[in-house]
Short mmCIF file of C-alpha atoms and ligand atoms in Angstrom, two decimals:
data_model
loop_
_atom_site.label_atom_id
_atom_site.label_comp_id
_atom_site.label_asym_id
_atom_site.label_seq_id
_atom_site.Cartn_x
_atom_site.Cartn_y
_atom_site.Cartn_z
CA MET U 1 0.00 0.00 0.00
CA ASN U 2 1.05 3.62 -0.42
CA ILE U 3 0.76 5.30 2.98
CA LEU U 4 0.55 8.98 3.86
CA VAL U 5 2.60 9.38 7.04
CA THR U 6 1.99 12.66 8.86
CA GLY U 7 4.68 13.44 11.43
CA GLY U 8 6.92 10.94 9.63
CA THR U 9 10.21 12.59 10.59
CA GLY U 10 9.36 12.35 14.31
CA PHE U 11 10.40 9.71 16.83
CA ILE U 12 7.67 7.11 16.26
CA GLY U 13 7.01 8.13 12.65
CA SER U 14 10.61 7.52 11.55
CA HIS U 15 10.70 4.05 13.11
CA THR U 16 7.38 3.24 11.48
CA LEU U 17 8.71 4.32 8.07
CA VAL U 18 11.45 1.72 8.41
CA GLU U 19 8.95 -1.03 9.22
CA LEU U 20 6.58 0.11 6.46
CA TYR U 21 9.22 -0.24 3.75
CA GLN U 22 10.49 -3.50 5.23
CA ALA U 23 6.94 -4.86 5.03
CA GLY U 24 6.75 -3.90 1.34
CA HIS U 25 4.71 -0.70 1.65
CA ARG U 26 5.67 2.77 0.38
CA ALA U 27 5.14 6.15 1.99
CA VAL U 28 4.67 9.86 1.40
CA VAL U 29 5.80 11.91 4.39
CA VAL U 30 4.28 15.18 5.56
CA ASP U 31 5.86 17.08 8.46
CA ASN U 32 6.24 20.78 9.28
CA LEU U 33 9.52 19.95 11.10
CA CYS U 34 8.42 21.81 14.25
CA ASN U 35 9.86 18.99 16.38
CA SER U 36 12.12 17.09 14.00
CA SER U 37 14.61 17.44 11.19
CA GLN U 38 14.55 16.41 7.55
CA GLN U 39 17.93 14.72 8.10
CA VAL U 40 16.01 11.89 9.74
CA LEU U 41 14.63 10.89 6.34
CA GLY U 42 18.15 10.54 4.94
CA ARG U 43 18.98 8.26 7.84
CA VAL U 44 15.86 6.16 7.26
CA GLU U 45 16.77 5.88 3.57
CA ARG U 46 20.32 4.86 4.47
CA LEU U 47 19.03 2.25 6.86
CA LEU U 48 16.73 0.84 4.18
CA GLY U 49 19.32 0.98 1.38
CA LEU U 50 17.16 3.47 -0.56
CA ALA U 51 18.50 6.30 -2.69
CA GLU U 52 18.60 9.76 -1.12
CA GLY U 53 15.28 11.52 -1.67
CA GLU U 54 13.49 8.30 -2.61
CA ILE U 55 10.86 8.73 0.11
CA PRO U 56 8.70 11.67 -1.02
CA PHE U 57 8.71 14.44 1.60
CA TYR U 58 6.51 17.53 1.96
CA GLU U 59 7.35 20.20 4.50
CA VAL U 60 3.70 21.01 5.07
CA ASP U 61 1.63 21.82 8.14
CA ILE U 62 -1.43 19.60 8.52
CA CYS U 63 -3.43 22.77 9.25
CA ASP U 64 -2.56 23.99 5.70
CA GLU U 65 -5.41 22.74 3.55
CA GLN U 66 -3.90 23.91 0.25
CA GLY U 67 -0.55 22.34 1.10
CA LEU U 68 -2.19 18.98 1.83
CA GLU U 69 -4.33 19.35 -1.28
CA ARG U 70 -1.28 19.88 -3.53
CA MET U 71 0.42 16.86 -2.03
CA LEU U 72 -2.59 14.56 -2.53
CA GLU U 73 -3.03 15.79 -6.11
CA ARG U 74 0.40 14.32 -6.82
CA HIS U 75 0.17 11.13 -4.77
CA SER U 76 -2.58 8.56 -4.58
CA VAL U 77 -2.57 7.06 -1.08
CA ASP U 78 -4.44 4.07 0.34
CA ALA U 79 -4.33 5.05 4.01
CA CYS U 80 -2.88 7.59 6.41
CA ILE U 81 -0.91 6.91 9.56
CA HIS U 82 -1.44 10.12 11.49
CA PHE U 83 1.38 10.91 13.92
CA ALA U 84 1.61 14.69 13.45
CA GLY U 85 0.89 16.55 16.65
CA LEU U 86 2.41 18.43 19.54
CA LYS U 87 3.07 16.23 22.57
CA ALA U 88 4.68 18.15 25.43
CA VAL U 89 2.33 17.84 28.40
CA GLY U 90 3.70 20.86 30.32
CA GLU U 91 3.70 23.11 27.26
CA SER U 92 0.08 22.15 26.58
CA VAL U 93 -0.88 23.56 30.00
CA GLU U 94 0.86 26.85 29.12
CA LYS U 95 -0.43 27.03 25.53
CA PRO U 96 -3.77 25.22 25.36
CA TRP U 97 -4.95 27.08 22.25
CA LEU U 98 -1.85 26.00 20.34
CA TYR U 99 -2.44 22.36 21.25
CA TYR U 100 -6.17 22.33 20.45
CA SER U 101 -5.59 24.23 17.24
CA ASN U 102 -2.61 22.18 16.03
CA ASN U 103 -3.73 18.72 17.08
CA ILE U 104 -7.50 18.91 16.66
CA GLY U 105 -7.62 21.63 13.97
CA GLY U 106 -4.89 19.85 12.01
CA THR U 107 -6.71 16.52 12.20
CA LEU U 108 -9.98 18.10 11.01
CA THR U 109 -8.22 19.64 8.01
CA LEU U 110 -6.47 16.37 7.23
CA LEU U 111 -9.76 14.43 7.35
CA LYS U 112 -11.41 16.93 5.02
CA VAL U 113 -8.67 16.71 2.40
CA MET U 114 -8.40 12.91 2.67
CA GLU U 115 -12.14 12.54 2.18
CA ARG U 116 -12.03 14.80 -0.86
CA HIS U 117 -9.45 12.48 -2.38
CA GLY U 118 -11.44 9.35 -1.55
CA CYS U 119 -9.00 8.08 1.07
CA LYS U 120 -11.03 7.01 4.09
CA ASN U 121 -8.53 4.87 5.97
CA MET U 122 -6.60 6.05 9.01
CA VAL U 123 -4.44 4.76 11.84
CA PHE U 124 -4.27 7.34 14.62
CA SER U 125 -1.67 7.83 17.39
CA SER U 126 -3.69 7.97 20.55
CA SER U 127 -2.41 7.59 24.07
CA ALA U 128 -2.97 5.77 27.34
CA THR U 129 -3.56 9.23 28.79
CA VAL U 130 -7.20 9.06 27.55
CA TYR U 131 -7.98 6.60 30.38
CA GLY U 132 -7.29 9.27 33.02
CA GLU U 133 -6.95 8.00 36.57
CA ALA U 134 -8.41 4.51 36.20
CA ALA U 135 -9.76 2.51 39.12
CA ALA U 136 -7.96 -0.75 38.36
CA MET U 137 -5.11 -2.18 36.29
CA PRO U 138 -4.58 -3.57 33.72
CA LEU U 139 -6.41 -1.20 31.37
CA VAL U 140 -8.57 -2.85 28.73
CA GLU U 141 -10.02 -1.06 25.72
CA ASP U 142 -13.54 -0.97 27.06
CA CYS U 143 -12.54 0.71 30.34
CA PRO U 144 -14.31 4.08 30.28
CA LYS U 145 -12.23 7.03 29.16
CA GLY U 146 -11.44 9.37 32.04
CA GLN U 147 -10.67 12.96 32.95
CA CYS U 148 -7.40 14.06 31.38
CA THR U 149 -5.09 16.17 33.51
CA ASN U 150 -3.81 18.43 30.70
CA PRO U 151 -4.82 19.88 27.31
CA TYR U 152 -2.50 17.50 25.42
CA GLY U 153 -4.40 14.53 26.83
CA TRP U 154 -7.73 16.16 25.99
CA THR U 155 -6.65 16.63 22.35
CA LYS U 156 -6.12 12.86 22.10
CA SER U 157 -9.42 12.12 23.82
CA MET U 158 -11.31 14.62 21.64
CA ILE U 159 -9.70 13.45 18.40
CA GLU U 160 -10.74 9.89 19.30
CA GLN U 161 -14.32 11.19 19.62
CA VAL U 162 -14.11 13.08 16.31
CA LEU U 163 -12.84 10.00 14.50
CA THR U 164 -15.48 7.78 16.13
CA ASP U 165 -18.25 10.14 15.00
CA VAL U 166 -16.83 10.48 11.47
CA GLN U 167 -16.74 6.70 11.10
CA ARG U 168 -20.22 6.32 12.59
CA ALA U 169 -21.62 8.80 10.06
CA ASP U 170 -19.92 7.18 7.08
CA ALA U 171 -19.22 3.44 7.18
CA GLU U 172 -16.74 3.76 4.31
CA TRP U 173 -14.22 5.05 6.84
CA ASN U 174 -11.91 2.52 8.50
CA ILE U 175 -10.14 3.94 11.52
CA VAL U 176 -7.83 2.30 14.03
CA LEU U 177 -7.10 4.16 17.27
CA LEU U 178 -3.84 2.93 18.78
CA ARG U 179 -3.46 3.85 22.43
CA TYR U 180 0.27 3.85 23.02
CA PHE U 181 1.60 3.29 26.50
CA ASN U 182 5.17 4.56 27.15
CA PRO U 183 7.35 4.38 24.00
CA VAL U 184 11.10 4.18 24.66
CA GLY U 185 14.19 2.73 22.98
CA ALA U 186 15.51 3.40 19.51
CA HIS U 187 16.39 1.54 16.34
CA PRO U 188 19.28 -0.87 17.12
CA SER U 189 21.28 0.63 14.23
CA GLY U 190 21.76 3.80 16.31
CA LEU U 191 20.71 5.85 13.24
CA ILE U 192 17.32 7.03 14.50
CA GLY U 193 15.84 7.68 17.94
CA GLU U 194 14.14 10.30 20.06
CA ASN U 195 15.54 13.82 19.94
CA PRO U 196 13.92 15.87 22.70
CA ARG U 197 14.48 19.62 22.50
CA GLY U 198 15.61 21.24 25.76
CA VAL U 199 15.11 19.50 29.10
CA PRO U 200 13.43 16.11 28.53
CA ASN U 201 10.00 15.62 30.11
CA ASN U 202 10.04 11.87 29.80
CA LEU U 203 11.92 9.42 31.98
CA MET U 204 14.07 7.55 29.45
CA PRO U 205 15.69 10.51 27.67
CA TYR U 206 16.33 12.04 31.09
CA ILE U 207 18.06 8.85 32.26
CA THR U 208 20.25 8.65 29.14
CA GLN U 209 21.29 12.31 29.48
CA VAL U 210 22.21 11.80 33.14
CA ALA U 211 24.16 8.64 32.28
CA ALA U 212 26.00 10.61 29.56
CA GLY U 213 26.93 13.31 32.08
CA GLN U 214 24.84 15.99 30.38
CA ARG U 215 22.67 16.35 33.50
CA ARG U 216 23.72 15.96 37.11
CA GLU U 217 21.07 13.60 38.44
CA LEU U 218 17.64 12.21 37.84
CA CYS U 219 14.86 13.41 40.11
CA ILE U 220 12.48 10.54 40.84
CA PHE U 221 9.05 12.08 41.13
CA GLY U 222 7.69 10.54 44.34
CA SER U 223 8.47 7.36 46.26
CA ASP U 224 5.25 7.15 48.26
CA TYR U 225 2.90 5.79 45.61
CA PRO U 226 0.92 2.64 46.44
CA THR U 227 3.24 0.54 44.23
CA PRO U 228 5.71 -2.22 45.26
CA ASP U 229 8.69 0.16 45.69
CA GLY U 230 6.73 3.43 45.99
CA THR U 231 7.75 4.83 42.58
CA GLY U 232 5.45 5.19 39.56
CA VAL U 233 4.76 2.14 37.41
CA ARG U 234 4.40 2.33 33.60
CA ASP U 235 4.08 -0.01 30.62
CA TYR U 236 7.22 0.83 28.62
CA ILE U 237 7.25 -0.38 25.03
CA HIS U 238 10.15 -0.52 22.58
CA VAL U 239 9.55 1.90 19.70
CA CYS U 240 10.36 -0.82 17.13
CA ASP U 241 7.58 -3.02 18.55
CA LEU U 242 5.29 0.01 18.57
CA ALA U 243 6.19 0.75 14.93
CA LEU U 244 5.20 -2.80 13.96
CA SER U 245 1.76 -2.35 15.53
CA HIS U 246 1.02 0.20 12.78
CA ILE U 247 1.73 -2.36 10.06
CA ALA U 248 -0.65 -4.75 11.81
CA ALA U 249 -3.26 -1.97 12.09
CA LEU U 250 -3.03 -1.35 8.32
CA GLY U 251 -4.06 -5.00 7.92
CA ALA U 252 -7.23 -4.28 9.93
CA VAL U 253 -7.94 -1.20 7.79
CA ALA U 254 -7.51 -3.31 4.63
CA ARG U 255 -9.99 -5.84 6.06
CA ARG U 256 -12.47 -2.95 6.42
CA CYS U 257 -12.55 -2.94 10.22
CA GLY U 258 -14.81 0.10 10.74
CA LEU U 259 -13.64 1.70 13.98
CA GLU U 260 -11.37 -0.23 16.34
CA VAL U 261 -9.35 0.70 19.42
CA TYR U 262 -6.25 -1.15 20.62
CA ASN U 263 -3.94 -0.82 23.59
CA ILE U 264 -0.32 -0.94 22.46
CA GLY U 265 1.91 -1.92 25.36
CA THR U 266 3.71 -5.00 26.64
CA GLY U 267 1.25 -5.74 29.43
CA LYS U 268 4.00 -5.42 32.06
CA GLY U 269 4.48 -2.53 34.43
CA TYR U 270 7.92 -1.42 35.63
CA SER U 271 8.70 1.14 38.32
CA VAL U 272 11.03 4.12 37.93
CA LEU U 273 13.56 2.44 40.25
CA GLU U 274 13.43 -0.78 38.20
CA MET U 275 14.09 1.28 35.06
CA VAL U 276 17.11 2.96 36.63
CA GLN U 277 18.51 -0.30 38.02
CA THR U 278 18.03 -2.19 34.75
CA PHE U 279 19.65 0.66 32.81
CA GLU U 280 22.68 0.62 35.13
CA ARG U 281 23.06 -3.17 35.06
CA VAL U 282 22.64 -3.68 31.30
CA ASN U 283 24.75 -0.72 30.22
CA GLY U 284 27.33 -0.73 33.01
CA VAL U 285 26.86 2.99 33.74
CA LYS U 286 25.74 4.90 36.81
CA VAL U 287 22.56 6.99 36.92
CA PRO U 288 22.77 9.24 39.99
CA TYR U 289 19.33 10.07 41.33
CA ARG U 290 17.50 11.69 44.20
CA ILE U 291 13.93 11.29 45.37
CA GLY U 292 11.79 14.39 44.87
CA GLU U 293 8.17 15.43 45.14
CA ARG U 294 5.42 13.83 43.10
CA ARG U 295 4.85 15.52 39.71
CA ALA U 296 1.40 17.09 39.35
CA GLY U 297 -0.92 15.05 37.15
CA ASP U 298 1.01 11.76 37.48
CA VAL U 299 -0.84 8.54 38.27
CA ALA U 300 0.61 5.76 40.45
CA GLU U 301 0.41 3.10 37.77
CA CYS U 302 -0.57 2.76 34.16
CA TRP U 303 -0.25 -0.54 32.32
CA CYS U 304 -2.42 -2.43 29.93
CA ASP U 305 -3.83 -5.70 28.81
CA PRO U 306 -2.68 -5.79 25.16
CA SER U 307 -4.42 -9.10 24.34
CA LYS U 308 -7.02 -7.55 22.00
CA ALA U 309 -4.21 -6.48 19.64
CA ARG U 310 -2.72 -9.98 19.82
CA ARG U 311 -6.04 -11.68 19.08
CA GLU U 312 -7.30 -9.36 16.36
CA LEU U 313 -4.19 -7.84 14.81
CA GLY U 314 -1.77 -10.72 15.40
CA TRP U 315 0.60 -8.18 16.98
CA GLN U 316 2.43 -8.43 20.26
CA ALA U 317 5.53 -6.80 21.71
CA LYS U 318 8.61 -9.00 21.45
CA LEU U 319 11.31 -6.81 22.98
CA GLY U 320 11.87 -6.54 26.72
CA LEU U 321 13.14 -3.97 29.17
CA GLU U 322 16.78 -4.94 28.58
CA ASP U 323 16.42 -4.26 24.83
CA MET U 324 14.76 -0.92 25.63
CA VAL U 325 17.50 0.34 27.94
CA ARG U 326 20.31 -1.00 25.70
CA ASP U 327 18.96 0.62 22.53
CA SER U 328 18.17 3.91 24.30
CA TRP U 329 21.76 4.10 25.54
CA HIS U 330 23.19 3.12 22.15
CA TRP U 331 21.16 5.93 20.55
CA GLN U 332 22.27 8.46 23.19
CA GLN U 333 25.88 7.61 22.39
CA SER U 334 25.51 7.71 18.62
CA CYS U 335 22.95 10.48 18.05
CA GLY U 336 25.57 13.16 17.58
CA MET U 337 27.26 11.16 14.81
CA PRO U 338 26.79 12.16 11.17
P1 LIG G 1 7.43 13.69 17.68
O1 LIG G 1 7.28 15.09 18.16
O2 LIG G 1 8.79 13.12 17.59
O3 LIG G 1 6.73 13.53 16.25
C1 LIG G 1 5.61 14.29 15.87
C2 LIG G 1 5.93 14.93 14.52
O4 LIG G 1 4.80 15.71 14.10
C3 LIG G 1 7.13 15.87 14.58
O5 LIG G 1 8.06 15.50 13.56
C4 LIG G 1 6.55 17.26 14.33
O6 LIG G 1 7.44 18.09 13.62
C5 LIG G 1 5.29 16.92 13.54
N1 LIG G 1 4.19 17.91 13.65
C6 LIG G 1 3.65 18.45 14.76
N2 LIG G 1 2.66 19.29 14.42
C7 LIG G 1 2.57 19.27 13.06
C8 LIG G 1 1.74 19.93 12.11
N3 LIG G 1 0.81 20.81 12.49
N4 LIG G 1 1.91 19.66 10.81
C9 LIG G 1 2.85 18.78 10.40
N5 LIG G 1 3.67 18.14 11.24
C10 LIG G 1 3.54 18.38 12.56
O7 LIG G 1 6.49 12.78 18.59
P2 LIG G 1 6.36 11.19 18.66
O8 LIG G 1 6.81 10.76 20.00
O9 LIG G 1 6.92 10.57 17.44
O10 LIG G 1 4.77 11.07 18.66
C11 LIG G 1 4.03 10.78 17.49
C12 LIG G 1 2.56 10.78 17.85
O11 LIG G 1 2.32 9.81 18.86
C13 LIG G 1 2.06 12.12 18.41
O12 LIG G 1 0.76 12.34 17.91
C14 LIG G 1 2.03 11.87 19.90
O13 LIG G 1 1.10 12.68 20.53
C15 LIG G 1 1.64 10.41 19.95
N6 LIG G 1 2.04 9.75 21.20
C16 LIG G 1 3.34 9.83 21.60
C17 LIG G 1 3.72 9.23 22.79
C18 LIG G 1 5.14 9.36 23.29
O14 LIG G 1 5.36 9.20 24.49
N7 LIG G 1 6.13 9.62 22.44
C19 LIG G 1 2.78 8.53 23.56
C20 LIG G 1 1.47 8.45 23.08
C21 LIG G 1 1.12 9.07 21.90
C1 LIG G 2 7.27 7.96 33.46
C2 LIG G 2 7.49 7.76 34.96
C3 LIG G 2 7.21 9.77 36.24
C4 LIG G 2 10.66 11.89 34.52
C5 LIG G 2 3.86 10.83 29.40
C6 LIG G 2 2.60 11.54 28.98
C7 LIG G 2 1.71 10.59 28.24
C8 LIG G 2 2.45 9.91 27.10
C9 LIG G 2 3.75 9.33 27.52
C10 LIG G 2 2.10 11.01 25.03
C11 LIG G 2 6.47 8.49 35.83
C12 LIG G 2 8.64 9.29 36.31
C13 LIG G 2 9.70 10.94 34.81
C14 LIG G 2 11.60 12.24 35.52
C15 LIG G 2 10.56 10.67 37.02
N1 LIG G 2 2.79 10.83 26.06
N2 LIG G 2 9.65 10.33 36.03
N3 LIG G 2 11.51 11.61 36.73
O1 LIG G 2 4.13 10.60 32.55
O2 LIG G 2 3.83 8.12 32.07
O3 LIG G 2 3.52 9.75 30.25
O4 LIG G 2 4.52 10.30 28.24
O5 LIG G 2 1.01 10.63 24.80
O6 LIG G 2 0.62 11.34 27.79
O7 LIG G 2 1.95 12.04 30.13
O8 LIG G 2 5.79 9.34 31.09
O9 LIG G 2 8.23 9.30 30.88
O10 LIG G 2 7.12 11.40 31.76
O11 LIG G 2 7.17 9.34 33.18
O12 LIG G 2 10.53 10.12 38.12
O13 LIG G 2 12.46 13.12 35.34
O14 LIG G 2 8.77 8.33 35.30
O15 LIG G 2 6.78 10.29 37.47
O16 LIG G 2 6.23 7.68 36.95
P1 LIG G 2 4.27 9.48 31.62
P2 LIG G 2 7.14 9.91 31.67
#
């Protein structure tokens, strides 16, 4: 299939491009480069043994209807994997309008242009954050959605609702909502990975920067949660496994699935302290840390039952925590290389 990949130069998008081509698909990439660089595409092409410039790229904002229109006039696509969006939780609290406008406004524009070109197939990057503070773990897809603690989370929750209503109104649409848990790791080649700008918000890039000596110590946000060691528990998933879930979701779209929702995690929860200890053991480096206050908006635990994706998509995560910490560290050490 020929796949429109919005946000394709980003962290998850770039890894998914690799898996798309390896599975025999092709892609057209749209990104406004607000949180990524076009160099990533060259690296993806190198990794795949493609010629430079072989993956068509459009530096276009998904809010730009004419820009999307011009791109779809030149390329006939079978489906869209829609990654483009802003994702910094703290920034979304400061700039809610920007987040609602970019994430929701952009998605509405994208849907309009896709529909006009007769492409009614989409895989959307949703998030575990739509569950809010759930009563019990593990999370299953039919747990009710909850109250989000920030505008970023609400954009995901609201876009899910928009897509559900669009599909309900027109059964020609096939839409898969993938609720990612905590993506970490990087491609084992060391050529692509996550490139956070400024101080990282997320645990893994913070750990790798501390291990590399770029930051003094990790602050563990709270050690008094009702979890086995008191620190927060999350369902970390290797980005290469996550990328493969999109290929599986395209299969569902091709089978005309209507609207489906899947949890994309490993089904195992690990605490912050377990992450730090595993990172130190596997990579043979120290990660100095101190215990600090809880971070506002954090939940004690968040992990899923991913069995629906296994049953219906034939997808399950294969990589474990050791692969995640090894590949994250490898990327940290090689990301400055040309
Ligand atoms: P990322 O920032 O690396 O990638 C997103 C890409 O979208 C970037 O390249 C950015 O330049 C682009 N973009 C943003 N707004 C755009 C616009 N208006 N027009 C065109 N391009 C635009 O983030 P990621 O981690 O790869 O996340 C991909 C998707 O997955 C996002 O929608 C994110 O919300 C979602 N998600 C991420 C996580 C996570 O922890 N990384 C968890 C759950 C869901
Ligand atoms: C993981 C654990 C922290 C940093 C966020 C978004 C969510 C989704 C994924 C996009 C928690 C602890 C962290 C640090 C710490 N993104 N931590 N010190 O909060 O589960 O999810 O990213 O959809 O929407 O909210 O991920 O990596 O920030 O935190 O102790 O410096 O690490 O308290 O327990 P989170 P995270």
